[in-house]
């Protein structure tokens, strides 16, 4: 990353830079020049944007001498599977708190997480309502066994995780300087809004010129907007980054669903 990168620990995990591909026929159909940044190719079992976040989250974990990564999500959580994959690659342990009962058969991300060696704690609906306490209970178990845990909130939703998409924004700027288009709009999906916050920070730090628009797929728009605002404020306070919350945070609402 450039010298604008935050002075915090990072472990290189992503196969970056990820390529930019023009969608020619869809561009013709829609009447716009449309490209896609293939962040599905960041590596580690196609873990997508989670790998960018985990570069910083796990970097911080290793700096704290953690040997166990703990996180939570649904039984088919991409983030949980990504944490399990990173732990296996780095020789760490992974503990996952997953919403729902133990299934009769394992498939999808749950199967992959188990094959990668993750320990799974299944949570009832009542336990899921206090999942933060469950994570702390799991961390306490690790400490009692002599280990050092590092807790990652659901989807890696922290200011540290958001720095992964500050890095992605810097990458887009670098690619534009070497022949890629200078995009006027970047559109992403949003769970919490951490990636949105990271790209907004890249506008101010790295000179990314594009408007950032996200489509919330789980949280309601107000919650995403509030989270983006909070993350940018934390980045300024915790890391001293020269960033401010923009007057407008652009979201396209109405596409939330289960999954």
Tab-separated table of C-alpha atoms in Angstrom, residues 98-191:
chain	number	residue	atom	x	y	z
A	98	UNK	CA	-23.183	-19.818	14.513
A	99	UNK	CA	-26.876	-18.970	14.631
A	100	UNK	CA	-29.113	-22.032	14.600
A	101	UNK	CA	-29.092	-25.650	15.671
A	102	UNK	CA	-26.584	-28.270	14.594
A	103	UNK	CA	-27.766	-29.550	11.183
A	104	UNK	CA	-28.276	-33.201	10.341
A	105	UNK	CA	-25.865	-32.820	7.414
A	106	UNK	CA	-23.082	-30.340	6.758
A	107	UNK	CA	-22.871	-28.447	3.486
A	108	UNK	CA	-21.672	-25.179	1.981
A	109	UNK	CA	-19.666	-22.822	4.129
A	110	UNK	CA	-20.374	-24.786	7.294
A	111	UNK	CA	-18.856	-27.909	5.768
A	112	UNK	CA	-15.824	-25.940	4.561
A	113	UNK	CA	-15.356	-24.317	7.969
A	114	UNK	CA	-15.343	-27.715	9.662
A	115	UNK	CA	-12.944	-29.159	7.089
A	116	UNK	CA	-10.653	-26.204	7.800
A	117	UNK	CA	-10.584	-27.201	11.456
A	118	UNK	CA	-12.857	-24.579	13.014
A	119	UNK	CA	-14.615	-25.389	16.281
A	120	UNK	CA	-18.317	-24.524	16.109
A	121	UNK	CA	-20.646	-23.360	18.864
A	122	UNK	CA	-24.291	-23.414	17.764
A	123	UNK	CA	-26.494	-20.669	19.221
A	124	UNK	CA	-30.221	-20.777	19.867
A	125	UNK	CA	-32.321	-17.738	18.975
A	126	UNK	CA	-32.181	-16.627	22.609
A	127	UNK	CA	-28.393	-16.977	22.729
A	128	UNK	CA	-28.072	-15.102	19.448
A	129	UNK	CA	-29.799	-12.109	20.996
A	130	UNK	CA	-26.774	-11.814	23.302
A	131	UNK	CA	-24.159	-13.037	20.832
A	132	UNK	CA	-21.600	-10.480	22.023
A	133	UNK	CA	-21.724	-12.143	25.447
A	134	UNK	CA	-21.371	-15.551	23.804
A	135	UNK	CA	-18.223	-14.349	22.039
A	136	UNK	CA	-16.774	-13.116	25.315
A	137	UNK	CA	-17.643	-16.442	26.980
A	138	UNK	CA	-15.795	-18.271	24.212
A	139	UNK	CA	-12.825	-15.937	24.643
A	140	UNK	CA	-12.807	-16.678	28.371
A	141	UNK	CA	-12.766	-20.421	27.618
A	142	UNK	CA	-9.720	-19.937	25.397
A	143	UNK	CA	-7.918	-17.985	28.122
A	144	UNK	CA	-8.687	-20.642	30.729
A	145	UNK	CA	-7.117	-23.209	28.404
A	146	UNK	CA	-3.963	-21.091	28.158
A	147	UNK	CA	-4.662	-19.516	24.777
A	148	UNK	CA	-4.872	-15.927	23.579
A	149	UNK	CA	-8.123	-15.065	21.777
A	150	UNK	CA	-8.933	-12.278	19.344
A	151	UNK	CA	-12.637	-11.562	18.808
A	152	UNK	CA	-13.900	-10.450	15.394
A	153	UNK	CA	-17.488	-9.086	15.382
A	154	UNK	CA	-19.976	-10.382	12.835
A	155	UNK	CA	-18.849	-9.638	9.266
A	156	UNK	CA	-15.628	-8.038	10.547
A	157	UNK	CA	-17.601	-4.885	11.259
A	158	UNK	CA	-14.996	-2.700	12.974
A	159	UNK	CA	-12.981	0.358	12.065
A	160	UNK	CA	-9.947	-1.908	11.721
A	161	UNK	CA	-11.752	-4.080	9.193
A	162	UNK	CA	-12.885	-1.016	7.241
A	163	UNK	CA	-9.252	-0.168	6.539
A	164	UNK	CA	-9.232	-3.029	4.055
A	165	UNK	CA	-11.390	-0.945	1.732
A	166	UNK	CA	-9.336	2.152	2.254
A	167	UNK	CA	-6.656	-0.085	0.741
A	168	UNK	CA	-9.008	-1.131	-2.059
A	169	UNK	CA	-9.658	2.518	-2.865
A	170	UNK	CA	-5.919	3.154	-3.005
A	171	UNK	CA	-5.657	0.186	-5.351
A	172	UNK	CA	-8.290	1.676	-7.677
A	173	UNK	CA	-6.358	4.944	-7.793
A	174	UNK	CA	-3.134	3.069	-8.605
A	175	UNK	CA	-4.873	1.103	-11.370
A	176	UNK	CA	-6.274	4.317	-12.871
A	177	UNK	CA	-2.748	5.742	-13.012
A	178	UNK	CA	-1.662	2.702	-15.003
A	179	UNK	CA	-4.321	2.606	-17.694
A	180	UNK	CA	-7.587	1.667	-15.995
A	181	UNK	CA	-10.561	4.053	-16.167
A	182	UNK	CA	-10.948	6.788	-13.574
A	183	UNK	CA	-14.448	5.781	-12.514
A	184	UNK	CA	-17.038	8.418	-11.630
A	185	UNK	CA	-19.134	6.014	-9.497
A	186	UNK	CA	-18.300	2.910	-7.457
A	187	UNK	CA	-21.283	0.764	-6.395
A	188	UNK	CA	-21.009	-1.962	-3.757
A	189	UNK	CA	-23.323	-3.992	-1.557
A	190	UNK	CA	-23.294	-3.313	2.182
A	191	UNK	CA	-23.912	-5.446	5.251
